[in-house]
Amino acid sequence: MALGKVAGVSAAKLERLLNLTALLLDTERPISAETIQAQLEAYPRDLASFRRAFERDKDELRSMGIPLRVEKIPGTMPAADGYRIPRDEYALRDPGL
């Protein structure tokens, strides 16, 4: 295993995925892709490169079982898609101890 990689994932990508997860867990309403790009420095500034990286990251989070939701952002005209991770779907269930 190469230094700086965990299970085939680079440290930079792992950090980006963790930061994306934290950002999407911390929001109560869906946030736009543009807001995500602006808030996470790890994403490319070029729009086409950002879109490709963001699509890969969304797929990666979903493959890990993280409930990434795409929802309409309230109050936007025209309607715009936003992203969030509902805390109640992400958190572990109470084991009832």
mmCIF file of N, CA and C in Angstrom:
data_model
loop_
_atom_site.group_PDB
_atom_site.id
_atom_site.type_symbol
_atom_site.label_atom_id
_atom_site.label_comp_id
_atom_site.label_asym_id
_atom_site.label_seq_id
_atom_site.Cartn_x
_atom_site.Cartn_y
_atom_site.Cartn_z
ATOM 1 N N MET A 1 0.860 -1.183 0.000
ATOM 2 C CA MET A 1 0.000 0.000 0.000
ATOM 3 C C MET A 1 0.894 1.230 0.000
ATOM 4 N N ALA A 2 0.600 2.168 -0.878
ATOM 5 C CA ALA A 2 1.400 3.375 -1.005
ATOM 6 C C ALA A 2 1.157 4.307 0.172
ATOM 7 N N LEU A 3 2.221 5.027 0.549
ATOM 8 C CA LEU A 3 2.107 6.017 1.599
ATOM 9 C C LEU A 3 1.113 7.086 1.181
ATOM 10 N N GLY A 4 0.250 7.507 2.086
ATOM 11 C CA GLY A 4 -0.723 8.538 1.757
ATOM 12 C C GLY A 4 -2.002 7.986 1.143
ATOM 13 N N LYS A 5 -2.143 6.665 1.119
ATOM 14 C CA LYS A 5 -3.369 6.066 0.572
ATOM 15 C C LYS A 5 -3.968 5.123 1.603
ATOM 16 N N VAL A 6 -5.269 5.076 1.614
ATOM 17 C CA VAL A 6 -5.993 4.154 2.477
ATOM 18 C C VAL A 6 -6.929 3.372 1.575
ATOM 19 N N ALA A 7 -6.747 2.070 1.514
ATOM 20 C CA ALA A 7 -7.595 1.188 0.695
ATOM 21 C C ALA A 7 -7.741 1.717 -0.730
ATOM 22 N N GLY A 8 -6.646 2.177 -1.310
ATOM 23 C CA GLY A 8 -6.665 2.631 -2.695
ATOM 24 C C GLY A 8 -7.178 4.039 -2.907
ATOM 25 N N VAL A 9 -7.482 4.759 -1.830
ATOM 26 C CA VAL A 9 -7.982 6.129 -1.935
ATOM 27 C C VAL A 9 -6.886 7.073 -1.460
ATOM 28 N N SER A 10 -6.568 8.084 -2.262
ATOM 29 C CA SER A 10 -5.534 9.037 -1.870
ATOM 30 C C SER A 10 -5.982 9.824 -0.645
ATOM 31 N N ALA A 11 -5.009 10.334 0.087
ATOM 32 C CA ALA A 11 -5.317 11.135 1.272
ATOM 33 C C ALA A 11 -6.115 12.379 0.887
ATOM 34 N N ALA A 12 -5.801 12.982 -0.255
ATOM 35 C CA ALA A 12 -6.525 14.181 -0.695
ATOM 36 C C ALA A 12 -7.989 13.860 -0.981
ATOM 37 N N LYS A 13 -8.236 12.732 -1.641
ATOM 38 C CA LYS A 13 -9.629 12.357 -1.944
ATOM 39 C C LYS A 13 -10.373 12.004 -0.665
ATOM 40 N N LEU A 14 -9.729 11.288 0.232
ATOM 41 C CA LEU A 14 -10.355 10.922 1.498
ATOM 42 C C LEU A 14 -10.727 12.178 2.281
ATOM 43 N N GLU A 15 -9.823 13.139 2.316
ATOM 44 C CA GLU A 15 -10.106 14.396 3.013
ATOM 45 C C GLU A 15 -11.274 15.133 2.348
ATOM 46 N N ARG A 16 -11.299 15.156 1.019
ATOM 47 C CA ARG A 16 -12.386 15.814 0.292
ATOM 48 C C ARG A 16 -13.727 15.130 0.594
ATOM 49 N N LEU A 17 -13.743 13.788 0.598
ATOM 50 C CA LEU A 17 -14.973 13.051 0.897
ATOM 51 C C LEU A 17 -15.452 13.306 2.324
ATOM 52 N N LEU A 18 -14.518 13.348 3.265
ATOM 53 C CA LEU A 18 -14.886 13.631 4.656
ATOM 54 C C LEU A 18 -15.435 15.046 4.799
ATOM 55 N N ASN A 19 -14.788 16.004 4.146
ATOM 56 C CA ASN A 19 -15.255 17.387 4.213
ATOM 57 C C ASN A 19 -16.618 17.545 3.545
ATOM 58 N N LEU A 20 -16.829 16.858 2.427
ATOM 59 C CA LEU A 20 -18.125 16.901 1.745
ATOM 60 C C LEU A 20 -19.204 16.298 2.637
ATOM 61 N N THR A 21 -18.907 15.165 3.251
ATOM 62 C CA THR A 21 -19.867 14.528 4.159
ATOM 63 C C THR A 21 -20.211 15.455 5.310
ATOM 64 N N ALA A 22 -19.206 16.067 5.925
ATOM 65 C CA ALA A 22 -19.442 16.977 7.052
ATOM 66 C C ALA A 22 -20.289 18.172 6.625
ATOM 67 N N LEU A 23 -19.978 18.752 5.462
ATOM 68 C CA LEU A 23 -20.740 19.899 4.964
ATOM 69 C C LEU A 23 -22.206 19.528 4.732
ATOM 70 N N LEU A 24 -22.437 18.375 4.109
ATOM 71 C CA LEU A 24 -23.804 17.968 3.783
ATOM 72 C C LEU A 24 -24.583 17.499 5.005
ATOM 73 N N LEU A 25 -23.896 17.039 6.035
ATOM 74 C CA LEU A 25 -24.560 16.680 7.286
ATOM 75 C C LEU A 25 -24.928 17.921 8.084
ATOM 76 N N ASP A 26 -24.147 18.983 7.918
ATOM 77 C CA ASP A 26 -24.309 20.184 8.722
ATOM 78 C C ASP A 26 -25.396 21.117 8.211
ATOM 79 N N THR A 27 -25.931 20.846 7.037
ATOM 80 C CA THR A 27 -26.947 21.734 6.481
ATOM 81 C C THR A 27 -28.345 21.169 6.714
ATOM 82 N N GLU A 28 -29.267 22.062 7.057
ATOM 83 C CA GLU A 28 -30.645 21.628 7.276
ATOM 84 C C GLU A 28 -31.462 21.663 5.994
ATOM 85 N N ARG A 29 -31.015 22.482 5.039
ATOM 86 C CA ARG A 29 -31.706 22.547 3.749
ATOM 87 C C ARG A 29 -30.703 22.213 2.660
ATOM 88 N N PRO A 30 -31.173 21.728 1.531
ATOM 89 C CA PRO A 30 -30.256 21.355 0.447
ATOM 90 C C PRO A 30 -29.404 22.551 0.002
ATOM 91 N N ILE A 31 -28.147 22.281 -0.341
ATOM 92 C CA ILE A 31 -27.265 23.332 -0.838
ATOM 93 C C ILE A 31 -26.836 23.000 -2.266
ATOM 94 N N SER A 32 -26.611 24.031 -3.030
ATOM 95 C CA SER A 32 -26.292 23.870 -4.451
ATOM 96 C C SER A 32 -24.870 23.367 -4.656
ATOM 97 N N ALA A 33 -24.642 22.831 -5.832
ATOM 98 C CA ALA A 33 -23.293 22.392 -6.204
ATOM 99 C C ALA A 33 -22.332 23.580 -6.190
ATOM 100 N N GLU A 34 -22.806 24.744 -6.613
ATOM 101 C CA GLU A 34 -21.972 25.945 -6.629
ATOM 102 C C GLU A 34 -21.537 26.331 -5.212
ATOM 103 N N THR A 35 -22.441 26.205 -4.258
ATOM 104 C CA THR A 35 -22.112 26.489 -2.858
ATOM 105 C C THR A 35 -21.084 25.489 -2.347
ATOM 106 N N ILE A 36 -21.262 24.236 -2.707
ATOM 107 C CA ILE A 36 -20.310 23.193 -2.298
ATOM 108 C C ILE A 36 -18.932 23.502 -2.859
ATOM 109 N N GLN A 37 -18.861 23.860 -4.137
ATOM 110 C CA GLN A 37 -17.578 24.189 -4.766
ATOM 111 C C GLN A 37 -16.931 25.380 -4.058
ATOM 112 N N ALA A 38 -17.722 26.379 -3.718
ATOM 113 C CA ALA A 38 -17.184 27.575 -3.068
ATOM 114 C C ALA A 38 -16.691 27.289 -1.654
ATOM 115 N N GLN A 39 -17.354 26.375 -0.950
ATOM 116 C CA GLN A 39 -17.010 26.118 0.451
ATOM 117 C C GLN A 39 -15.905 25.090 0.645
ATOM 118 N N LEU A 40 -15.705 24.218 -0.326
ATOM 119 C CA LEU A 40 -14.677 23.188 -0.190
ATOM 120 C C LEU A 40 -13.519 23.492 -1.138
ATOM 121 N N GLU A 41 -12.423 23.950 -0.576
ATOM 122 C CA GLU A 41 -11.259 24.346 -1.370
ATOM 123 C C GLU A 41 -10.647 23.199 -2.168
ATOM 124 N N ALA A 42 -10.900 21.981 -1.766
ATOM 125 C CA ALA A 42 -10.281 20.830 -2.437
ATOM 126 C C ALA A 42 -10.820 20.603 -3.847
ATOM 127 N N TYR A 43 -11.975 21.189 -4.147
ATOM 128 C CA TYR A 43 -12.539 21.005 -5.486
ATOM 129 C C TYR A 43 -11.892 21.956 -6.486
ATOM 130 N N PRO A 44 -11.760 21.505 -7.741
ATOM 131 C CA PRO A 44 -11.203 22.373 -8.786
ATOM 132 C C PRO A 44 -12.087 23.602 -8.991
ATOM 133 N N ARG A 45 -11.473 24.717 -9.349
ATOM 134 C CA ARG A 45 -12.211 25.950 -9.630
ATOM 135 C C ARG A 45 -12.850 25.905 -11.021
ATOM 136 N N ASP A 46 -12.245 25.176 -11.943
ATOM 137 C CA ASP A 46 -12.802 25.018 -13.284
ATOM 138 C C ASP A 46 -14.115 24.245 -13.175
ATOM 139 N N LEU A 47 -15.193 24.793 -13.771
ATOM 140 C CA LEU A 47 -16.524 24.214 -13.617
ATOM 141 C C LEU A 47 -16.624 22.785 -14.144
ATOM 142 N N ALA A 48 -16.078 22.505 -15.322
ATOM 143 C CA ALA A 48 -16.161 21.155 -15.890
ATOM 144 C C ALA A 48 -15.405 20.145 -15.021
ATOM 145 N N SER A 49 -14.232 20.533 -14.549
ATOM 146 C CA SER A 49 -13.443 19.640 -13.679
ATOM 147 C C SER A 49 -14.155 19.413 -12.355
ATOM 148 N N PHE A 50 -14.745 20.486 -11.814
ATOM 149 C CA PHE A 50 -15.502 20.356 -10.574
ATOM 150 C C PHE A 50 -16.654 19.376 -10.749
ATOM 151 N N ARG A 51 -17.424 19.544 -11.826
ATOM 152 C CA ARG A 51 -18.583 18.669 -12.050
ATOM 153 C C ARG A 51 -18.172 17.198 -12.097
ATOM 154 N N ARG A 52 -17.080 16.897 -12.808
ATOM 155 C CA ARG A 52 -16.610 15.503 -12.891
ATOM 156 C C ARG A 52 -16.210 14.985 -11.511
ATOM 157 N N ALA A 53 -15.445 15.772 -10.772
ATOM 158 C CA ALA A 53 -15.005 15.353 -9.440
ATOM 159 C C ALA A 53 -16.196 15.188 -8.500
ATOM 160 N N PHE A 54 -17.141 16.126 -8.560
ATOM 161 C CA PHE A 54 -18.308 16.074 -7.685
ATOM 162 C C PHE A 54 -19.184 14.856 -8.000
ATOM 163 N N GLU A 55 -19.363 14.541 -9.272
ATOM 164 C CA GLU A 55 -20.139 13.357 -9.653
ATOM 165 C C GLU A 55 -19.469 12.086 -9.121
ATOM 166 N N ARG A 56 -18.149 11.997 -9.269
ATOM 167 C CA ARG A 56 -17.419 10.832 -8.747
ATOM 168 C C ARG A 56 -17.575 10.737 -7.231
ATOM 169 N N ASP A 57 -17.469 11.870 -6.549
ATOM 170 C CA ASP A 57 -17.577 11.861 -5.092
ATOM 171 C C ASP A 57 -18.974 11.462 -4.631
ATOM 172 N N LYS A 58 -20.006 11.944 -5.311
ATOM 173 C CA LYS A 58 -21.379 11.540 -4.954
ATOM 174 C C LYS A 58 -21.540 10.032 -5.113
ATOM 175 N N ASP A 59 -21.037 9.489 -6.202
ATOM 176 C CA ASP A 59 -21.110 8.040 -6.423
ATOM 177 C C ASP A 59 -20.363 7.288 -5.332
ATOM 178 N N GLU A 60 -19.201 7.797 -4.962
ATOM 179 C CA GLU A 60 -18.380 7.159 -3.922
ATOM 180 C C GLU A 60 -19.116 7.151 -2.582
ATOM 181 N N LEU A 61 -19.705 8.278 -2.203
ATOM 182 C CA LEU A 61 -20.447 8.337 -0.938
ATOM 183 C C LEU A 61 -21.627 7.367 -0.950
ATOM 184 N N ARG A 62 -22.347 7.340 -2.049
ATOM 185 C CA ARG A 62 -23.485 6.412 -2.133
ATOM 186 C C ARG A 62 -23.033 4.962 -2.073
ATOM 187 N N SER A 63 -21.888 4.651 -2.689
ATOM 188 C CA SER A 63 -21.386 3.266 -2.654
ATOM 189 C C SER A 63 -20.982 2.854 -1.239
ATOM 190 N N MET A 64 -20.709 3.837 -0.379
ATOM 191 C CA MET A 64 -20.368 3.567 1.024
ATOM 192 C C MET A 64 -21.616 3.513 1.901
ATOM 193 N N GLY A 65 -22.793 3.673 1.272
ATOM 194 C CA GLY A 65 -24.036 3.606 2.032
ATOM 195 C C GLY A 65 -24.453 4.924 2.657
ATOM 196 N N ILE A 66 -23.821 6.016 2.278
ATOM 197 C CA ILE A 66 -24.175 7.325 2.823
ATOM 198 C C ILE A 66 -25.384 7.846 2.050
ATOM 199 N N PRO A 67 -26.449 8.228 2.773
ATOM 200 C CA PRO A 67 -27.707 8.607 2.125
ATOM 201 C C PRO A 67 -27.691 10.035 1.565
ATOM 202 N N LEU A 68 -26.951 10.241 0.509
ATOM 203 C CA LEU A 68 -26.874 11.550 -0.142
ATOM 204 C C LEU A 68 -28.171 11.795 -0.893
ATOM 205 N N ARG A 69 -28.852 12.880 -0.566
ATOM 206 C CA ARG A 69 -30.136 13.202 -1.175
ATOM 207 C C ARG A 69 -29.999 14.382 -2.136
ATOM 208 N N VAL A 70 -30.725 14.298 -3.233
ATOM 209 C CA VAL A 70 -30.850 15.409 -4.175
ATOM 210 C C VAL A 70 -32.278 15.908 -4.037
ATOM 211 N N GLU A 71 -32.424 17.176 -3.665
ATOM 212 C CA GLU A 71 -33.738 17.763 -3.426
ATOM 213 C C GLU A 71 -33.778 19.160 -4.033
ATOM 214 N N LYS A 72 -34.956 19.638 -4.308
ATOM 215 C CA LYS A 72 -35.115 21.003 -4.788
ATOM 216 C C LYS A 72 -34.789 21.972 -3.643
ATOM 217 N N ILE A 73 -34.060 23.037 -3.972
ATOM 218 C CA ILE A 73 -33.735 24.048 -2.979
ATOM 219 C C ILE A 73 -34.952 24.960 -2.833
ATOM 220 N N PRO A 74 -35.496 25.066 -1.620
ATOM 221 C CA PRO A 74 -36.681 25.904 -1.425
ATOM 222 C C PRO A 74 -36.414 27.366 -1.804
ATOM 223 N N GLY A 75 -37.400 27.974 -2.466
ATOM 224 C CA GLY A 75 -37.325 29.391 -2.773
ATOM 225 C C GLY A 75 -36.481 29.770 -3.974
ATOM 226 N N THR A 76 -36.046 28.798 -4.780
ATOM 227 C CA THR A 76 -35.261 29.137 -5.966
ATOM 228 C C THR A 76 -36.142 29.135 -7.198
ATOM 229 N N MET A 77 -35.932 30.142 -8.038
ATOM 230 C CA MET A 77 -36.643 30.237 -9.310
ATOM 231 C C MET A 77 -35.637 30.515 -10.399
ATOM 232 N N PRO A 78 -35.499 29.694 -11.387
ATOM 233 C CA PRO A 78 -36.186 28.407 -11.523
ATOM 234 C C PRO A 78 -35.692 27.430 -10.460
ATOM 235 N N ALA A 79 -36.457 26.373 -10.275
ATOM 236 C CA ALA A 79 -36.113 25.372 -9.276
ATOM 237 C C ALA A 79 -34.702 24.846 -9.507
ATOM 238 N N ALA A 80 -33.948 24.726 -8.426
ATOM 239 C CA ALA A 80 -32.563 24.251 -8.520
ATOM 240 C C ALA A 80 -32.368 23.057 -7.598
ATOM 241 N N ASP A 81 -31.545 22.118 -8.042
ATOM 242 C CA ASP A 81 -31.232 20.952 -7.216
ATOM 243 C C ASP A 81 -30.218 21.319 -6.148
ATOM 244 N N GLY A 82 -30.400 20.711 -4.993
ATOM 245 C CA GLY A 82 -29.464 20.873 -3.886
ATOM 246 C C GLY A 82 -29.167 19.514 -3.286
ATOM 247 N N TYR A 83 -28.188 19.485 -2.422
ATOM 248 C CA TYR A 83 -27.706 18.225 -1.856
ATOM 249 C C TYR A 83 -27.645 18.339 -0.341
ATOM 250 N N ARG A 84 -27.910 17.211 0.313
ATOM 251 C CA ARG A 84 -27.777 17.132 1.767
ATOM 252 C C ARG A 84 -27.743 15.670 2.179
ATOM 253 N N ILE A 85 -27.308 15.439 3.406
ATOM 254 C CA ILE A 85 -27.338 14.102 4.001
ATOM 255 C C ILE A 85 -28.203 14.223 5.256
ATOM 256 N N PRO A 86 -29.380 13.613 5.254
ATOM 257 C CA PRO A 86 -30.250 13.695 6.441
ATOM 258 C C PRO A 86 -29.587 13.002 7.638
ATOM 259 N N ARG A 87 -29.439 13.737 8.720
ATOM 260 C CA ARG A 87 -28.782 13.183 9.916
ATOM 261 C C ARG A 87 -29.480 11.924 10.431
ATOM 262 N N ASP A 88 -30.808 11.926 10.399
ATOM 263 C CA ASP A 88 -31.547 10.777 10.937
ATOM 264 C C ASP A 88 -31.338 9.517 10.108
ATOM 265 N N GLU A 89 -30.946 9.662 8.845
ATOM 266 C CA GLU A 89 -30.670 8.496 8.007
ATOM 267 C C GLU A 89 -29.203 8.088 8.055
ATOM 268 N N TYR A 90 -28.350 9.004 8.493
ATOM 269 C CA TYR A 90 -26.905 8.748 8.524
ATOM 270 C C TYR A 90 -26.462 8.145 9.859
ATOM 271 N N ALA A 91 -27.073 8.615 10.935
ATOM 272 C CA ALA A 91 -26.669 8.203 12.275
ATOM 273 C C ALA A 91 -26.966 6.724 12.518
ATOM 274 N N LEU A 92 -26.160 6.143 13.364
ATOM 275 C CA LEU A 92 -26.390 4.748 13.760
ATOM 276 C C LEU A 92 -27.648 4.653 14.605
ATOM 277 N N ARG A 93 -28.336 3.567 14.463
ATOM 278 C CA ARG A 93 -29.547 3.357 15.261
ATOM 279 C C ARG A 93 -29.156 3.092 16.709
ATOM 280 N N ASP A 94 -30.051 3.488 17.617
ATOM 281 C CA ASP A 94 -29.859 3.251 19.023
ATOM 282 C C ASP A 94 -29.887 1.744 19.286
ATOM 283 N N PRO A 95 -28.836 1.176 19.882
ATOM 284 C CA PRO A 95 -28.820 -0.271 20.112
ATOM 285 C C PRO A 95 -29.741 -0.707 21.251
ATOM 286 N N GLY A 96 -30.333 0.259 21.957
ATOM 287 C CA GLY A 96 -31.287 -0.078 23.005
ATOM 288 C C GLY A 96 -30.654 -0.618 24.271
ATOM 289 N N LEU A 97 -29.457 -0.187 24.560
ATOM 290 C CA LEU A 97 -28.788 -0.670 25.777
ATOM 291 C C LEU A 97 -29.303 -0.012 27.022
#
